[in-house]
Structure formats: C-alpha cells, structure tokens
Amino acid sequence: MARLHISNKSGRVRVNAASGADLTVDGAELRVDADGTAHVKGKSKTIDIRCSPGTDLVIGTASGSVEVIGQVGAVKVSCASGSIEIEHADEVDARTASGSVKVGMCEGECRVVCASGSVRVGGAGRAAISAVSGSISADDVGSGELKSVSGTIEVGANGEGRIGVKTVSGTVRITVPRSTAPTLNLKSMSGRIRRDVTEGGDYEISVGTVSGTIEVTCR
Amino acid sequence: MTATTTSGAIVFTDIVGFTELTDAHGDDVALALLERQEALVRDALPASGRVVKELGDGLLLWFEDPRHGLETCLGLQRSFEAEPDEPMPLWVRMGLHWGCPRRRGDDIIGRDVNLAARIVDLAGPGEVLCSEAACQAIGPMPGVEFEALGPVIVRGFAEPVALFRAFEPTRQIELQQP
C-alpha cells in the first residue's frame, strides 16, 4: 500500500485519490524514500496532489485546510487552525484546534479531536470523537465513544455495538434502528430524559450529562 | 544566575473545556475541579517526579525517569476516568516530551518545555501524546503501545514534529465493553 506524508505550513492541502492516477504534486517538493514512502513538503502555497485509491496519508498543516477526495487508506491529519474534510477512508485520526471536521465515510475507527469547531461524520465502524464547544453529528455509527463539553451530540447508531456519550451541558440525541432493542443507561442530573425505543439487550447505549437533555428515539 | 541543564520527561496536563465549565458553572465548581485534579496527581507522583508549577487549569510536571513519567500519565488517565462525572467530569489531556531544559530555581525553561506545551494542544480528553524523543527514551513498555500520528506542524517550530499516542490496549477494550 502506498504511503504519502504531506506537510504544509499555511497553505491548503488537497488530495484527490483517483483510479489509475499516478502520483503527481503541484505546489510543493516531492521526495520518495527507498521504502516507497513519498514525502511532500510545502511552505505556504496550496498543494494539489493526485494519488491512487487506498493510499495511506499523513498530513500536517499549521493553518491551512485539508481536503481528501476519493477513497483512501488510513488518514492521519493534524491542523492547528484549519478545517478537515475527508470523503472516504479506511481509518481516520483527525485533530484540529479550531477548524471543523467532516468525514463522509470511515470503514474502521474514526478518531476526531476538535476544540471549537463542529464534527460531522457520515458513517463509521467505530467513532471516537471529542469536541469542546462544537457540535458533533455522527450517522451510521457501529460503536463509539463521543464527548463534548457544551456542544450538541447527535448519533445515528446502526445497532452493531456499544455507544457511549458524555457531555456537560450539550443536548444528546440518539436514534436507533426500529428493529433493534438496546439496553439504555441514561443519566442526567438536571436535564430532561426522553426514551422512545423498545428496550432489550441487543447492545448498550450509555449517556451521561450534567445538565443536558437526552433523547433516544427510533428511526 | 547560571542555569543548569538537566534531562528528563516534561509533562503538561490540561483540563478539557475548563473555560467553558467555569463560564457555565462558576468559580467554585472550577476550583473544586482543580483540587480534584491536583489531589490525584500528587497521590500518583513517584519519588522521581514533581509538580514544577500550576498553570491555571493545567500542571507542568517533571520526571527524572521518562518511563516513570509515562506510567504516571497513563495511571492518572485511569484515575480520571474512574472519577465520578458529578458535579463535573474531569477530562484531562496530556503531552509528554523528553528533553534537556534549563533549570531556573525550581522552574524549567527552554525549547523542550515549549514543545511539550504544544504537544498537549493536539491531545484529546483521556489521551497521552508523546514526542518521538520521549518514545525513544521510554523504550518498549509491557502493556503500552505507541500509535504514530505522523509528523505534525507545531506552531513556533520550524520543522514538523513526530508525535505518538501512548495507550494501553487492554484499557481500550475495557472502555469499549459495557
């Protein structure tokens, strides 16, 4: 599997994984190690890269945004202040201090650390997402742990595994497939709790919040 | 004053969302949270470790032995996780770097301290992130794995820094189970 390490100080990074594409780089230097790992190092310009699908990516920027188009392998992205957008990956580790994070589909673990921006995940085998004040929205989640201090957390559980949510003051909304019967462990010190599902032992949904409201409903 | 150089592990801790918690729930709740963190840290410190200084909602810790540093950080994360979430959850992130800072009285200063402070900025609640220098100084540890996060651009540093997430696989499995 091809590996690509990309760093850029302040410019935008755009990676397009397209079928049949040779590795091409615009806006930065390209160096390839003996083991096949490609290194792209930019300074402040926008970097545009084309690579083959399934490539593993490691991307670091200080303030530029990152966009990954197409299906790639494991992606690790860190930005001090930029936003991150990944269309489809096998695994994701995305970290940004102030930008937002958007992941279309992650087949395996989707780990996101975000301070003030919002997080949106279209689907994930497993979600490990934390935000401080931004909202979290994750659909089609197999299992996961989600944390936010004050942002709203919305989870669409697909019923495959445990969902754990912790928040201080944010509202928590979880939907489950109508055909499933989860075990609910819901706790809010002062917020309202609404449970409108058939309870059983198929999987666990555990929510803890200090003052936020909790809703678990069917879809 | 002549500053001496000393090698060891530098750890920064930071309570996640402390500003928001203080704003929403007041100073008394914030103070209680700080005291919970401080009590747990002081209980966990080995003889080779010390609190260098308090930094608002964070702490600067120093360990002569980097392995003791990582063991303490991972043990503290277990303790924080076991703490009740009421009245407020104690979500702490940590950054660990091994280096040779200058001593200035009881304080430590220099590039390595600055780098450790930047590393914690990229950690999430419950995480311990380590620099490559820290991982090399620590070496293999039973029950602990390091996941490479790749070269990361760190504000104020000219070259990207290789970062690793230190974790205990058995603890991750426990957290994922009911």
Coordinates of C-alpha atoms in Angstrom, one line a residue:
Chain A
M1 CA 0.0 0.0 0.0
A2 CA 1.4 3.4 -1.0
R3 CA 2.2 5.9 1.8
L4 CA 2.2 9.6 1.5
H5 CA 3.4 12.1 4.1
I6 CA 2.4 15.7 3.5
S7 CA 3.3 18.9 5.5
N8 CA 2.4 22.4 4.7
K9 CA 2.9 25.5 6.9
S10 CA 0.0 27.7 5.9
G11 CA -1.5 26.7 2.6
R12 CA -4.4 24.5 1.7
V13 CA -3.8 20.8 1.0
R14 CA -6.0 19.0 -1.5
V15 CA -5.6 15.2 -2.2
N16 CA -7.5 13.5 -4.9
A17 CA -7.4 9.7 -4.9
A18 CA -8.5 8.7 -8.4
S19 CA -8.5 5.3 -10.0
G20 CA -5.5 4.9 -12.3
A21 CA -3.8 8.1 -11.2
D22 CA -0.1 8.3 -10.9
L23 CA 1.3 10.3 -8.0
T24 CA 1.5 14.0 -9.1
V25 CA 2.2 17.0 -6.9
D26 CA 1.6 20.7 -7.7
G27 CA 2.8 23.4 -5.3
A28 CA 5.5 21.5 -3.3
E29 CA 8.5 19.3 -3.5
L30 CA 8.2 15.5 -3.8
R31 CA 10.8 13.1 -2.4
V32 CA 10.4 9.3 -2.4
D33 CA 12.2 7.1 0.2
A34 CA 13.7 3.7 -0.7
D35 CA 10.8 2.0 1.1
G36 CA 8.3 3.8 -1.3
T37 CA 7.0 6.4 1.2
A38 CA 6.5 9.7 -0.6
H39 CA 7.1 13.0 1.2
V40 CA 5.6 16.2 0.1
K41 CA 6.8 19.4 1.8
G42 CA 5.3 22.8 1.2
K43 CA 5.6 26.2 2.7
S44 CA 2.7 28.4 2.2
K45 CA 1.2 27.7 -1.1
T46 CA -1.8 25.5 -1.9
I47 CA -0.7 21.9 -2.6
D48 CA -2.7 19.8 -5.0
I49 CA -1.9 16.0 -5.1
R50 CA -3.3 13.1 -7.1
C51 CA -2.7 9.6 -5.9
S52 CA -4.0 6.1 -6.3
P53 CA -7.0 5.0 -4.2
G54 CA -6.2 3.2 -0.9
T55 CA -3.1 5.3 -0.3
D56 CA -2.2 5.9 3.4
L57 CA -1.9 9.6 4.2
V58 CA -0.2 11.6 7.0
I59 CA -1.0 15.3 6.6
G60 CA 0.2 18.1 8.9
T61 CA -0.6 21.8 8.4
A62 CA -0.3 24.8 10.7
S63 CA -3.2 26.9 9.4
G64 CA -4.3 25.6 6.0
S65 CA -7.4 23.4 5.4
V66 CA -7.2 19.8 4.3
E67 CA -9.4 18.2 1.7
V68 CA -9.2 14.5 0.8
I69 CA -11.3 13.4 -2.2
G70 CA -11.9 9.8 -3.1
Q71 CA -11.3 6.6 -1.2
V72 CA -8.0 6.4 0.7
G73 CA -6.4 4.1 3.3
A74 CA -5.6 5.2 6.8
V75 CA -5.6 9.0 7.1
K76 CA -3.9 11.0 9.9
V77 CA -4.4 14.7 9.8
S78 CA -3.4 17.5 12.2
C79 CA -4.1 21.2 11.8
A80 CA -3.6 24.0 14.3
S81 CA -6.4 26.0 12.9
G82 CA -7.6 24.6 9.6
S83 CA -10.7 22.6 8.7
I84 CA -10.5 19.0 7.6
E85 CA -12.7 17.2 5.1
I86 CA -12.3 13.5 4.2
E87 CA -14.6 11.8 1.8
H88 CA -13.9 8.1 2.4
A89 CA -11.2 6.3 4.3
D90 CA -10.4 3.0 6.0
E91 CA -9.3 4.7 9.2
V92 CA -9.2 8.3 10.3
D93 CA -7.3 10.2 13.0
A94 CA -8.1 14.0 12.6
R95 CA -7.1 16.7 15.0
T96 CA -7.7 20.4 14.8
A97 CA -7.7 23.1 17.4
S98 CA -10.2 25.5 15.8
G99 CA -11.4 24.2 12.5
S100 CA -14.3 21.9 11.7
V101 CA -14.0 18.2 10.7
K102 CA -16.2 16.4 8.1
V103 CA -15.8 12.7 7.3
G104 CA -18.0 11.2 4.7
M105 CA -17.4 7.5 5.5
C106 CA -14.8 5.7 7.6
E107 CA -14.8 1.9 7.4
G108 CA -12.9 1.4 10.7
E109 CA -12.1 3.6 13.6
C110 CA -12.8 7.3 13.2
R111 CA -10.9 9.3 15.8
V112 CA -11.5 13.0 15.9
V113 CA -10.2 15.6 18.4
C114 CA -11.6 19.0 17.9
A115 CA -11.7 22.0 20.2
S116 CA -14.1 24.6 19.0
G117 CA -15.2 23.5 15.5
S118 CA -18.0 21.2 14.7
V119 CA -17.6 17.5 13.7
R120 CA -19.8 15.7 11.2
V121 CA -19.3 12.0 10.3
G122 CA -21.5 10.3 7.7
G123 CA -20.6 6.8 8.7
A124 CA -18.0 5.0 10.9
G125 CA -17.3 1.5 12.0
R126 CA -16.2 2.9 15.3
A127 CA -16.3 6.6 16.3
A128 CA -14.0 8.1 19.0
I129 CA -14.9 11.8 18.8
S130 CA -14.3 14.6 21.3
A131 CA -15.1 18.3 21.0
V132 CA -15.2 21.1 23.5
S133 CA -17.8 23.7 22.3
G134 CA -18.6 22.5 18.8
S135 CA -21.4 20.2 17.9
I136 CA -20.9 16.5 16.9
S137 CA -23.1 14.7 14.4
A138 CA -22.3 11.1 13.5
D139 CA -24.6 8.9 11.4
D140 CA -24.5 5.2 10.8
V141 CA -22.1 4.5 13.7
G142 CA -21.3 0.9 14.7
S143 CA -19.9 1.7 18.1
G144 CA -18.2 4.6 19.7
E145 CA -17.3 7.0 22.5
L146 CA -18.3 10.6 22.0
K147 CA -17.6 13.5 24.3
S148 CA -18.4 17.2 24.3
V149 CA -18.4 19.9 27.0
S150 CA -21.2 22.1 25.6
G151 CA -21.9 21.2 22.0
T152 CA -24.9 19.2 20.9
I153 CA -24.2 15.5 20.1
E154 CA -26.4 13.6 17.6
V155 CA -25.7 10.0 16.9
G156 CA -27.3 7.6 14.5
A157 CA -26.5 4.2 15.9
N158 CA -26.7 1.3 13.5
G159 CA -27.1 -1.2 16.3
E160 CA -23.8 -3.1 15.9
G161 CA -22.2 -2.2 19.2
R162 CA -22.0 0.0 22.3
I163 CA -22.5 3.7 22.1
G164 CA -21.2 5.8 25.0
V165 CA -21.8 9.6 25.1
K166 CA -20.7 12.1 27.7
T167 CA -21.4 15.8 27.8
V168 CA -21.7 18.5 30.4
S169 CA -24.4 20.8 29.1
G170 CA -24.9 19.8 25.5
T171 CA -28.1 18.1 24.2
V172 CA -27.8 14.5 23.3
R173 CA -30.0 13.0 20.5
I174 CA -29.5 9.3 19.6
T175 CA -31.6 7.4 17.0
V176 CA -31.6 3.6 16.7
P177 CA -33.0 1.3 14.1
R178 CA -36.6 0.4 14.8
S179 CA -35.8 -3.3 14.5
T180 CA -33.3 -3.2 17.4
A181 CA -33.8 -3.2 21.2
P182 CA -30.9 -1.6 23.1
T183 CA -30.1 -1.5 26.8
L184 CA -30.4 2.1 27.9
N185 CA -28.3 3.6 30.6
L186 CA -29.2 7.3 30.6
K187 CA -28.3 9.7 33.3
S188 CA -28.8 13.5 33.5
M189 CA -28.5 15.4 36.8
S190 CA -30.9 18.2 35.8
G191 CA -31.8 17.7 32.1
R192 CA -34.9 16.1 30.7
I193 CA -34.7 12.4 29.5
R194 CA -36.9 11.1 26.7
R195 CA -36.7 7.4 25.8
D196 CA -38.9 6.2 22.9
V197 CA -37.5 2.9 21.9
T198 CA -38.1 -0.8 22.7
E199 CA -35.6 -1.7 25.3
G200 CA -33.8 -5.0 25.3
G201 CA -30.3 -6.5 25.3
D202 CA -29.1 -6.1 21.7
Y203 CA -26.4 -3.5 22.5
E204 CA -25.8 -0.8 25.1
I205 CA -26.4 2.9 24.8
S206 CA -24.9 4.8 27.7
V207 CA -25.3 8.6 28.1
G208 CA -24.1 10.8 31.0
T209 CA -24.7 14.5 31.1
V210 CA -24.7 17.1 33.9
S211 CA -27.4 19.4 32.6
G212 CA -28.1 18.5 29.0
T213 CA -31.3 16.8 27.8
I214 CA -31.2 13.3 26.4
E215 CA -33.4 11.8 23.7
V216 CA -33.2 8.3 22.4
T217 CA -35.7 7.5 19.6
C218 CA -36.3 5.1 16.7
R219 CA -35.9 5.9 13.1
Chain B
M1 CA 22.2 33.4 37.6
T2 CA 23.8 30.4 36.0
A3 CA 21.2 27.9 34.7
T4 CA 22.0 24.2 34.8
T5 CA 20.8 21.7 32.2
T6 CA 19.1 18.5 33.2
S7 CA 17.5 15.7 31.2
G8 CA 14.1 14.2 31.9
A9 CA 10.5 14.0 30.9
I10 CA 8.4 17.1 30.7
V11 CA 4.6 16.7 31.0
F12 CA 1.9 19.2 30.5
T13 CA -1.7 18.5 31.6
D14 CA -4.8 20.4 30.7
I15 CA -8.4 20.1 31.8
V16 CA -10.5 19.9 28.6
G17 CA -13.2 22.6 28.4
F18 CA -12.2 24.3 31.7
T19 CA -13.0 27.8 30.4
E20 CA -16.5 26.7 29.2
L21 CA -17.1 24.9 32.5
T22 CA -16.1 27.9 34.6
D23 CA -18.3 30.2 32.5
A24 CA -21.3 27.9 32.8
H25 CA -20.9 26.7 36.4
G26 CA -18.9 29.3 38.2
D27 CA -15.7 29.7 40.0
D28 CA -16.4 27.4 43.0
V29 CA -17.1 24.4 40.7
A30 CA -14.0 25.2 38.8
L31 CA -11.9 25.4 41.9
A32 CA -13.2 22.1 43.1
L33 CA -12.3 20.5 39.8
L34 CA -8.7 21.9 40.1
E35 CA -8.4 20.5 43.6
R36 CA -9.6 17.1 42.4
Q37 CA -7.0 17.0 39.7
E38 CA -4.2 18.2 42.0
A39 CA -5.0 15.7 44.7
L40 CA -5.0 12.8 42.2
V41 CA -1.7 14.0 40.6
R42 CA 0.1 14.4 43.9
D43 CA -1.0 10.9 45.0
A44 CA 0.2 9.4 41.8
L45 CA 3.6 11.1 41.6
P46 CA 6.6 8.8 42.1
A47 CA 9.7 9.9 44.0
S48 CA 11.4 10.8 40.7
G49 CA 8.5 13.2 39.7
R50 CA 7.3 16.6 40.9
V51 CA 4.9 19.3 40.1
V52 CA 7.0 22.1 38.7
K53 CA 4.2 24.6 38.6
E54 CA 0.4 25.1 38.3
L55 CA -0.7 26.8 35.1
G56 CA -4.4 27.8 35.5
D57 CA -6.2 24.6 34.7
G58 CA -3.0 22.7 33.8
L59 CA 0.1 21.4 35.5
L60 CA 3.7 21.3 34.4
L61 CA 5.3 18.0 35.7
W62 CA 8.9 16.8 35.7
F63 CA 10.1 13.2 35.9
E64 CA 13.8 12.3 36.1
D65 CA 12.9 8.9 34.6
P66 CA 10.8 9.1 31.4
R67 CA 9.3 5.6 32.0
H68 CA 8.0 6.8 35.4
G69 CA 6.6 9.8 33.6
L70 CA 4.6 7.7 31.1
E71 CA 3.5 5.2 33.8
T72 CA 2.2 8.1 35.9
C73 CA 0.4 9.7 33.0
L74 CA -1.4 6.5 32.0
G75 CA -2.2 5.7 35.6
L76 CA -3.6 9.2 36.1
Q77 CA -5.8 8.8 33.0
R78 CA -7.2 5.6 34.5
S79 CA -7.9 7.6 37.8
F80 CA -9.5 10.5 36.0
E81 CA -11.7 8.0 34.0
A82 CA -12.8 6.4 37.3
E83 CA -13.8 9.7 38.9
P84 CA -17.5 10.4 39.1
D85 CA -18.8 12.8 36.4
E86 CA -20.7 14.7 39.0
P87 CA -20.7 17.5 39.7
M88 CA -18.3 18.0 36.8
P89 CA -16.4 15.4 34.8
L90 CA -12.6 15.6 35.0
W91 CA -11.4 15.3 31.4
V92 CA -7.7 15.8 31.1
R93 CA -5.3 15.7 28.2
M94 CA -1.6 15.3 28.4
G95 CA 1.6 15.9 26.4
L96 CA 4.9 14.3 27.2
H97 CA 8.3 15.2 25.8
W98 CA 11.8 14.1 26.8
G99 CA 14.5 16.8 26.7
C100 CA 17.1 18.8 28.4
P101 CA 15.6 22.0 29.7
R102 CA 17.4 24.6 31.7
R103 CA 16.7 24.7 35.4
R104 CA 15.9 28.1 36.9
G105 CA 15.4 27.6 40.6
D106 CA 12.6 25.1 40.8
D107 CA 11.4 26.0 37.3
I108 CA 12.4 24.6 34.0
I109 CA 12.5 26.6 30.8
G110 CA 13.6 26.2 27.2
R111 CA 12.8 24.8 23.8
D112 CA 11.9 21.4 25.1
V113 CA 9.4 22.8 27.6
N114 CA 7.8 24.9 24.8
L115 CA 7.5 21.8 22.7
A116 CA 5.8 19.8 25.4
A117 CA 3.3 22.6 25.9
R118 CA 2.5 22.5 22.2
I119 CA 2.1 18.7 22.2
V120 CA -0.7 18.8 24.7
D121 CA -2.7 21.1 22.4
L122 CA -3.3 18.3 20.0
A123 CA -4.4 15.7 22.6
G124 CA -8.0 14.8 23.3
P125 CA -9.6 14.1 26.6
G126 CA -8.1 10.9 28.2
E127 CA -5.1 10.9 25.8
V128 CA -1.4 11.0 26.4
L129 CA 0.6 12.2 23.3
C130 CA 4.4 11.7 23.3
S131 CA 7.2 13.1 21.1
E132 CA 9.5 10.8 19.3
A133 CA 12.3 11.7 21.7
A134 CA 10.0 10.6 24.6
C135 CA 9.2 7.3 22.9
Q136 CA 12.9 6.6 22.3
A137 CA 13.8 7.5 25.9
I138 CA 10.9 5.3 27.2
G139 CA 11.6 2.3 25.0
P140 CA 9.3 -0.7 24.9
M141 CA 6.9 -1.0 27.9
P142 CA 4.8 -4.0 28.6
G143 CA 1.1 -3.3 28.1
V144 CA 1.7 0.0 26.4
E145 CA 1.6 0.8 22.6
F146 CA 2.5 3.8 20.7
E147 CA 0.5 4.8 17.6
A148 CA 2.3 7.1 15.2
L149 CA 0.3 10.2 14.4
G150 CA 2.9 11.4 11.9
P151 CA 4.9 14.5 11.5
V152 CA 2.9 17.4 12.9
I153 CA 3.4 21.0 12.3
V154 CA 3.7 22.7 15.6
R155 CA 3.3 26.4 16.0
G156 CA 6.6 28.2 16.7
F157 CA 8.7 25.3 15.5
A158 CA 10.4 25.3 12.1
E159 CA 10.4 21.5 11.5
P160 CA 7.4 19.1 11.8
V161 CA 7.4 17.0 15.0
A162 CA 6.7 13.3 15.0
L163 CA 4.0 12.5 17.6
F164 CA 2.7 9.3 19.0
R165 CA -0.4 8.4 21.0
A166 CA 0.5 6.2 24.0
F167 CA -2.3 3.9 25.0
E168 CA -3.0 0.6 26.9
P169 CA -4.7 -1.8 24.5
T170 CA -6.4 -3.7 27.4
R171 CA -7.9 -0.5 28.8
Q172 CA -9.2 0.5 25.4
I173 CA -11.0 -2.9 25.2
E174 CA -12.5 -2.3 28.7
L175 CA -13.8 1.1 27.7
Q176 CA -15.4 -0.3 24.6
Q177 CA -17.3 -3.0 26.5
P178 CA -20.4 -2.5 28.6

